[in-house]
mmCIF file of C-alpha atoms in Angstrom:
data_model
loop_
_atom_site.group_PDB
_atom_site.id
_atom_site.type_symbol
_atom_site.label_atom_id
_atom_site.label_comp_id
_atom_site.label_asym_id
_atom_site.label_seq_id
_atom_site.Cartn_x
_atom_site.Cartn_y
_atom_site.Cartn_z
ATOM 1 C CA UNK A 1 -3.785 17.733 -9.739
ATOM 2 C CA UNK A 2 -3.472 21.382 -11.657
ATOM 3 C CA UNK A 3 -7.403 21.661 -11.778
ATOM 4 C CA UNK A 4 -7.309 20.611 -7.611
ATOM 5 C CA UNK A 5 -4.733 23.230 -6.939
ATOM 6 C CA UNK A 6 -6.651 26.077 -8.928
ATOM 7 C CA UNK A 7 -9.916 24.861 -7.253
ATOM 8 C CA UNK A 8 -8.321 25.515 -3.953
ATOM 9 C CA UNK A 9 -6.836 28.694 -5.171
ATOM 10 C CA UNK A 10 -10.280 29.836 -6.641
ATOM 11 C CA UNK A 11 -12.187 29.088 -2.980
ATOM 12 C CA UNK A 12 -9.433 31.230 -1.013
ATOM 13 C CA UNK A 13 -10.049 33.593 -3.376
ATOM 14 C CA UNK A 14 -6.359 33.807 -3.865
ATOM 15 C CA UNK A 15 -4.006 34.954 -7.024
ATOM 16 C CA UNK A 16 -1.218 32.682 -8.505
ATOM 17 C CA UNK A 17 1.159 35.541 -6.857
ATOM 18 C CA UNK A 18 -0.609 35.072 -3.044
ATOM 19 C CA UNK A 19 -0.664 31.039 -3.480
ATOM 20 C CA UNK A 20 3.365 31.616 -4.619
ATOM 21 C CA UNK A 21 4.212 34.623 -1.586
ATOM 22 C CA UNK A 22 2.933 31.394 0.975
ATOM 23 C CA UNK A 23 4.615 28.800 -0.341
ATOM 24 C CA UNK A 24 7.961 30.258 -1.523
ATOM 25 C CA UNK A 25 8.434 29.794 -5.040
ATOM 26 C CA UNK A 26 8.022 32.252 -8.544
ATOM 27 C CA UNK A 27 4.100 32.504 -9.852
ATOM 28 C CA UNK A 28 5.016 31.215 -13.172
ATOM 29 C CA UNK A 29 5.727 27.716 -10.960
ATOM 30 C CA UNK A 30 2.168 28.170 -9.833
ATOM 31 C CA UNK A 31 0.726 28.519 -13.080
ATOM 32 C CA UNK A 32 2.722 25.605 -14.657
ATOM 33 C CA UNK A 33 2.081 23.487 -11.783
ATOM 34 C CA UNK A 34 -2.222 24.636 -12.285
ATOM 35 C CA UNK A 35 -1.768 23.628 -16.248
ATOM 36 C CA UNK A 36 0.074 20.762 -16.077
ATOM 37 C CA UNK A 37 3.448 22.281 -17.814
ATOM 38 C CA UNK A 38 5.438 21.206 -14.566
ATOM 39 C CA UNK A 39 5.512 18.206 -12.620
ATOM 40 C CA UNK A 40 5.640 18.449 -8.711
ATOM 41 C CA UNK A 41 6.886 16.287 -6.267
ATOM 42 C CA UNK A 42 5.227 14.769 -2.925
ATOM 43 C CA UNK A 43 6.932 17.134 -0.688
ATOM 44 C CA UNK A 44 6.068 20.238 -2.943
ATOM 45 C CA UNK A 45 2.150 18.868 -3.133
ATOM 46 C CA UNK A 46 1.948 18.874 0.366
ATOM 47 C CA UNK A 47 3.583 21.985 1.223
ATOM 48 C CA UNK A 48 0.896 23.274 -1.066
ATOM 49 C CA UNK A 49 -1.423 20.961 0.566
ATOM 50 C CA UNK A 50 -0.075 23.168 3.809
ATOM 51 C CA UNK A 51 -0.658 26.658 2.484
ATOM 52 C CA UNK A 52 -4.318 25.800 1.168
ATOM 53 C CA UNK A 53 -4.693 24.395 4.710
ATOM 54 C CA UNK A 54 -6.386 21.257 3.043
ATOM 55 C CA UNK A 55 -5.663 17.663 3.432
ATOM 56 C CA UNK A 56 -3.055 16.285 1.168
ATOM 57 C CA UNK A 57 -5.783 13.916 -0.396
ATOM 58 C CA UNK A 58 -8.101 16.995 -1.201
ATOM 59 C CA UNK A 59 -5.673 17.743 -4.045
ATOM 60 C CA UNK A 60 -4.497 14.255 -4.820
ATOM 61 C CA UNK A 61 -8.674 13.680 -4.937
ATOM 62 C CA UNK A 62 -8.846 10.287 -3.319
ATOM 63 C CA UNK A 63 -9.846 9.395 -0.101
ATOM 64 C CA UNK A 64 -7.290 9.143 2.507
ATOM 65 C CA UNK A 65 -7.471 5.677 4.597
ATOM 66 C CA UNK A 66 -6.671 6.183 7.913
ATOM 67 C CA UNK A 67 -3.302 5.641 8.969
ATOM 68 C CA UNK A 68 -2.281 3.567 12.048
ATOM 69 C CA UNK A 69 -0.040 1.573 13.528
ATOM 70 C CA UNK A 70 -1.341 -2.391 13.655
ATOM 71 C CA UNK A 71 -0.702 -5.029 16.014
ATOM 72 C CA UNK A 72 1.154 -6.427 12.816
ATOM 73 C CA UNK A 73 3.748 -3.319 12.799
ATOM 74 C CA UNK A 74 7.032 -4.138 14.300
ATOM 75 C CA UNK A 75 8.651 -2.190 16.981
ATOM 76 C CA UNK A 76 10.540 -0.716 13.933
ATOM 77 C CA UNK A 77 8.477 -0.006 11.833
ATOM 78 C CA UNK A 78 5.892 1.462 14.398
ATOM 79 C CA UNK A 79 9.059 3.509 15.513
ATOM 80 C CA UNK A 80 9.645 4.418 11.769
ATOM 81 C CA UNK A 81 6.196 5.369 11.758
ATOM 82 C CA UNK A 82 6.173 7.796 14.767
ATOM 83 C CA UNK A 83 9.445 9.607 13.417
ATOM 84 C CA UNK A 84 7.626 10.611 10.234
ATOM 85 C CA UNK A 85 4.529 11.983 11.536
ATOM 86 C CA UNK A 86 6.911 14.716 13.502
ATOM 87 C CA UNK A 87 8.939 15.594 10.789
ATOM 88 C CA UNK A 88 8.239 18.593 8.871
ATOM 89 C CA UNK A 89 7.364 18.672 5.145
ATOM 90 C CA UNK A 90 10.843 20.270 4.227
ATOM 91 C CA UNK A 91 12.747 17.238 5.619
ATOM 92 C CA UNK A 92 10.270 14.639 4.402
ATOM 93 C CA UNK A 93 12.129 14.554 1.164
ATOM 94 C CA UNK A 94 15.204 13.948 2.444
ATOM 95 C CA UNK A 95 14.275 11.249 4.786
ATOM 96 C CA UNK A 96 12.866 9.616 2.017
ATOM 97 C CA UNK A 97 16.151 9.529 -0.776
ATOM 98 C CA UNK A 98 18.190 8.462 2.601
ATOM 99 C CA UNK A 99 15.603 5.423 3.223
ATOM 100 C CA UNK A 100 15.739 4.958 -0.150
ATOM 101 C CA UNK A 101 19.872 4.838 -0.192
ATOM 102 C CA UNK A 102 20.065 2.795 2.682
ATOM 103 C CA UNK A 103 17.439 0.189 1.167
ATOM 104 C CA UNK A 104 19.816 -0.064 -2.196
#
């Protein structure tokens, strides 16, 4: 993933301290995150994924299937479904550790 976000960086033509200025967070987080010292999260990848106005599965390099809701889906899961796609990236992790709470 560190070589996808500094091939991203490198076409925007962007420093460590631009890429850090648009997402919110220190430059040394950057360059840990571009050489591997620091691990990143889902939410953090795609709020990068956000600022590099890319595709999440641009810097997870794999090809995103197409998401939809199937005929198999359940009202509540199709419901589940819809929810997610509105909320924002910054909430996405906390949906997830409550879904993941409630499931325990």
């Amino acid at each position: 993933v560190g070589a996808r976000l500094r091939a991203a960086r490198d076409a925007k033509g962007w420093t460590q301290e631009a890429v850090a200025e648009r997402a919110g967070c220190e430059p040394i987080t950057i360059s840990r995150l571009e050489t591997g010292q620091r691990g990143l999260s889902l939410t953090t990848l795609y709020q990068l994924a956000r600022v590099f106005d890319v595709p999440l599965a641009t810097l997870l390099d794999v090809a995103a299937p197409p998401v939809a809701v199937t005929r198999e889906a359940d009202d509540g899961e199709a419901a589940v479904l819809r929810l997610w796609r509105r909320l924002p990236a910054d909430r996405q992790g906390l949906a997830i550790r409550i879904l993941r709470d409630l499931a325990d």
